[in-house]
């Protein structure tokens, strides 16, 4: 998390998602129309590379060390074609313009998927994680457990041997 002096907090969405979930799968989880784009991070070796007038076509410059997944040549060609199409549609003059469009798209996907997630949690357990200021899976699970106990208010709900509470807490554990 990064905080500013004016109390604005920037949090990493990865801390709220399952370990294997990335922005691409998070967007797909909520059937978003727009998918995360691709960027040739291996092609950036200096700031001067941002002034390149076009995207690279060499497959080695599109491999992502973050995902660790090797794609087939056909998948790489499709990925590069999608990126070049976005480059043209966004009216990019160079790789720096494309990086800006790529990052803005990431923010848009994150916003849309997060809002869908908020609505889904509100329907499912009656909890808005922003309003409750719970920003981790563990804190959401704990708060959901408290809401469950409060709702049912029956003997045994406040003891650690309650199987429903234990299941909620266990599913929320990370690490």
Coordinates of C-alpha atoms in Angstrom, one line a residue:
X1 CA 0.0 0.0 0.0
X2 CA 1.1 3.5 -0.7
X3 CA -0.4 6.4 1.2
X4 CA -0.3 10.1 0.4
X5 CA -0.2 13.0 2.9
X6 CA -3.8 13.7 2.1
X7 CA -4.8 10.2 3.2
X8 CA -5.3 8.7 -0.2
X9 CA -4.3 5.0 -0.1
X10 CA -3.3 2.9 -3.1
X11 CA -3.6 -0.8 -2.4
X12 CA -2.4 -3.7 -4.5
X13 CA -5.3 -5.8 -5.7
X14 CA -3.2 -8.9 -5.6
X15 CA -3.5 -8.8 -1.7
X16 CA -7.3 -9.2 -2.1
X17 CA -7.2 -12.0 -4.7
X18 CA -6.3 -15.7 -4.6
X19 CA -2.6 -16.2 -5.2
X20 CA -3.0 -17.5 -8.7
X21 CA -5.4 -14.8 -9.9
X22 CA -4.0 -12.0 -12.1
X23 CA -5.8 -9.0 -13.7
X24 CA -6.6 -11.0 -16.8
X25 CA -8.4 -13.8 -14.9
X26 CA -10.0 -11.3 -12.5
X27 CA -11.6 -9.6 -15.4
X28 CA -12.7 -12.9 -16.9
X29 CA -14.2 -13.9 -13.6
X30 CA -16.8 -11.2 -14.0
X31 CA -17.3 -11.6 -17.8
X32 CA -15.9 -8.2 -18.7
X33 CA -16.1 -7.4 -22.3
X34 CA -12.7 -5.8 -22.4
X35 CA -9.7 -8.0 -21.8
X36 CA -6.3 -7.0 -20.5
X37 CA -3.9 -6.0 -23.3
X38 CA -0.3 -7.2 -23.9
X39 CA 2.9 -5.3 -23.6
X40 CA 6.4 -6.1 -24.8
X41 CA 8.2 -5.4 -21.5
X42 CA 11.3 -7.3 -22.6
X43 CA 11.7 -4.6 -25.4
X44 CA 12.1 -1.9 -22.8
X45 CA 15.8 -1.6 -22.0
X46 CA 15.9 2.2 -21.6
X47 CA 13.6 5.2 -21.5
X48 CA 14.6 5.9 -25.1
X49 CA 12.8 2.7 -26.2
X50 CA 9.5 4.5 -25.5
X51 CA 10.1 6.6 -28.5
X52 CA 10.1 3.6 -30.9
X53 CA 7.5 4.3 -33.6
X54 CA 6.1 0.8 -33.6
X55 CA 5.7 -2.3 -31.5
X56 CA 8.3 -5.1 -31.9
X57 CA 7.4 -8.3 -33.8
X58 CA 10.1 -10.5 -32.3
X59 CA 8.4 -13.1 -30.1
X60 CA 11.3 -13.0 -27.5
X61 CA 10.4 -9.3 -26.7
X62 CA 6.8 -10.3 -25.8
X63 CA 7.6 -13.1 -23.3
X64 CA 6.4 -12.2 -19.8
X65 CA 8.5 -13.2 -16.9
X66 CA 5.7 -12.3 -14.6
X67 CA 3.4 -15.0 -15.9
X68 CA 6.1 -17.6 -16.5
X69 CA 3.9 -19.2 -19.1
X70 CA 5.5 -20.0 -22.5
X71 CA 3.1 -19.5 -25.4
X72 CA 3.1 -21.2 -28.7
X73 CA 4.2 -19.3 -31.8
X74 CA 0.6 -19.1 -32.9
X75 CA -0.5 -17.7 -29.6
X76 CA 2.4 -15.2 -29.7
X77 CA 1.3 -14.1 -33.2
X78 CA -2.2 -13.6 -32.1
X79 CA -1.1 -11.6 -29.0
X80 CA 1.2 -9.4 -31.2
X81 CA -1.7 -8.8 -33.7
X82 CA -4.0 -7.8 -30.8
X83 CA -1.4 -5.4 -29.5
X84 CA -0.8 -3.9 -32.9
X85 CA -4.6 -3.5 -33.4
X86 CA -4.8 -1.6 -30.0
X87 CA -1.8 0.5 -31.0
X88 CA -3.7 1.6 -34.1
X89 CA -7.1 2.1 -32.5
X90 CA -5.6 4.1 -29.6
X91 CA -3.8 6.4 -32.2
X92 CA -0.4 5.7 -30.7
X93 CA 2.6 7.4 -32.3
X94 CA 5.2 5.4 -30.3
X95 CA 5.7 2.7 -27.7
X96 CA 5.3 5.3 -24.9
X97 CA 1.8 6.2 -26.1
X98 CA 1.0 2.4 -26.2
X99 CA 2.3 2.0 -22.7
X100 CA 0.0 4.8 -21.5
X101 CA -3.0 3.2 -23.3
X102 CA -2.1 -0.2 -21.9
X103 CA -1.9 1.1 -18.3
X104 CA -5.2 3.1 -18.7
X105 CA -6.8 -0.1 -19.9
X106 CA -5.5 -1.9 -16.8
X107 CA -7.0 0.7 -14.5
X108 CA -10.3 0.5 -16.4
X109 CA -10.5 -3.3 -16.1
X110 CA -9.5 -3.2 -12.4
X111 CA -12.2 -0.7 -11.7
X112 CA -14.9 -2.6 -13.6
X113 CA -14.0 -6.0 -12.1
X114 CA -13.7 -4.5 -8.6
X115 CA -17.1 -2.9 -8.8
X116 CA -18.6 -6.2 -10.0
X117 CA -16.9 -7.9 -7.1
X118 CA -18.3 -5.4 -4.6
X119 CA -21.8 -5.9 -6.0
X120 CA -21.4 -9.7 -5.9
X121 CA -20.2 -9.7 -2.3
X122 CA -23.0 -7.3 -1.3
X123 CA -25.6 -9.7 -2.7
X124 CA -23.9 -12.8 -1.4
X125 CA -23.0 -11.8 2.2
X126 CA -24.3 -8.3 2.6
X127 CA -20.8 -6.8 2.9
X128 CA -19.2 -4.0 1.0
X129 CA -15.4 -4.3 1.5
X130 CA -14.8 -0.6 0.8
X131 CA -17.4 0.6 3.2
X132 CA -16.2 -1.9 5.8
X133 CA -12.6 -1.0 5.1
X134 CA -11.6 -4.6 4.8
X135 CA -9.0 -5.0 2.1
X136 CA -7.6 -8.5 2.5
X137 CA -9.2 -11.9 2.0
X138 CA -8.6 -12.7 5.7
X139 CA -10.2 -9.5 7.0
X140 CA -13.2 -10.1 4.7
X141 CA -13.6 -13.7 6.0
X142 CA -13.4 -12.6 9.6
X143 CA -16.0 -9.8 9.0
X144 CA -18.2 -12.2 7.1
X145 CA -18.0 -14.6 10.1
X146 CA -18.9 -11.8 12.5
X147 CA -21.9 -10.9 10.4
X148 CA -22.9 -14.5 10.2
X149 CA -22.8 -14.8 14.1
X150 CA -24.6 -11.6 14.6
X151 CA -27.3 -12.6 12.2
X152 CA -27.9 -16.0 13.8
X153 CA -27.4 -15.2 17.4
X154 CA -27.7 -18.7 18.7
X155 CA -25.8 -20.6 21.4
X156 CA -22.5 -21.9 20.2
X157 CA -21.9 -19.2 17.5
X158 CA -19.4 -17.4 19.7
X159 CA -17.3 -20.5 20.4
X160 CA -14.3 -21.6 18.2
X161 CA -16.0 -25.1 17.7
X162 CA -18.7 -23.6 15.5
X163 CA -18.3 -25.5 12.2
X164 CA -19.8 -22.8 10.0
X165 CA -17.6 -20.1 11.5
X166 CA -14.5 -22.4 11.3
X167 CA -15.3 -23.1 7.6
X168 CA -15.6 -19.3 6.8
X169 CA -12.3 -18.6 8.6
X170 CA -10.5 -21.6 7.1
X171 CA -11.5 -20.6 3.5
X172 CA -10.3 -17.0 4.1
X173 CA -6.8 -18.1 5.3
X174 CA -3.8 -17.2 3.2
X175 CA -0.2 -18.1 3.4

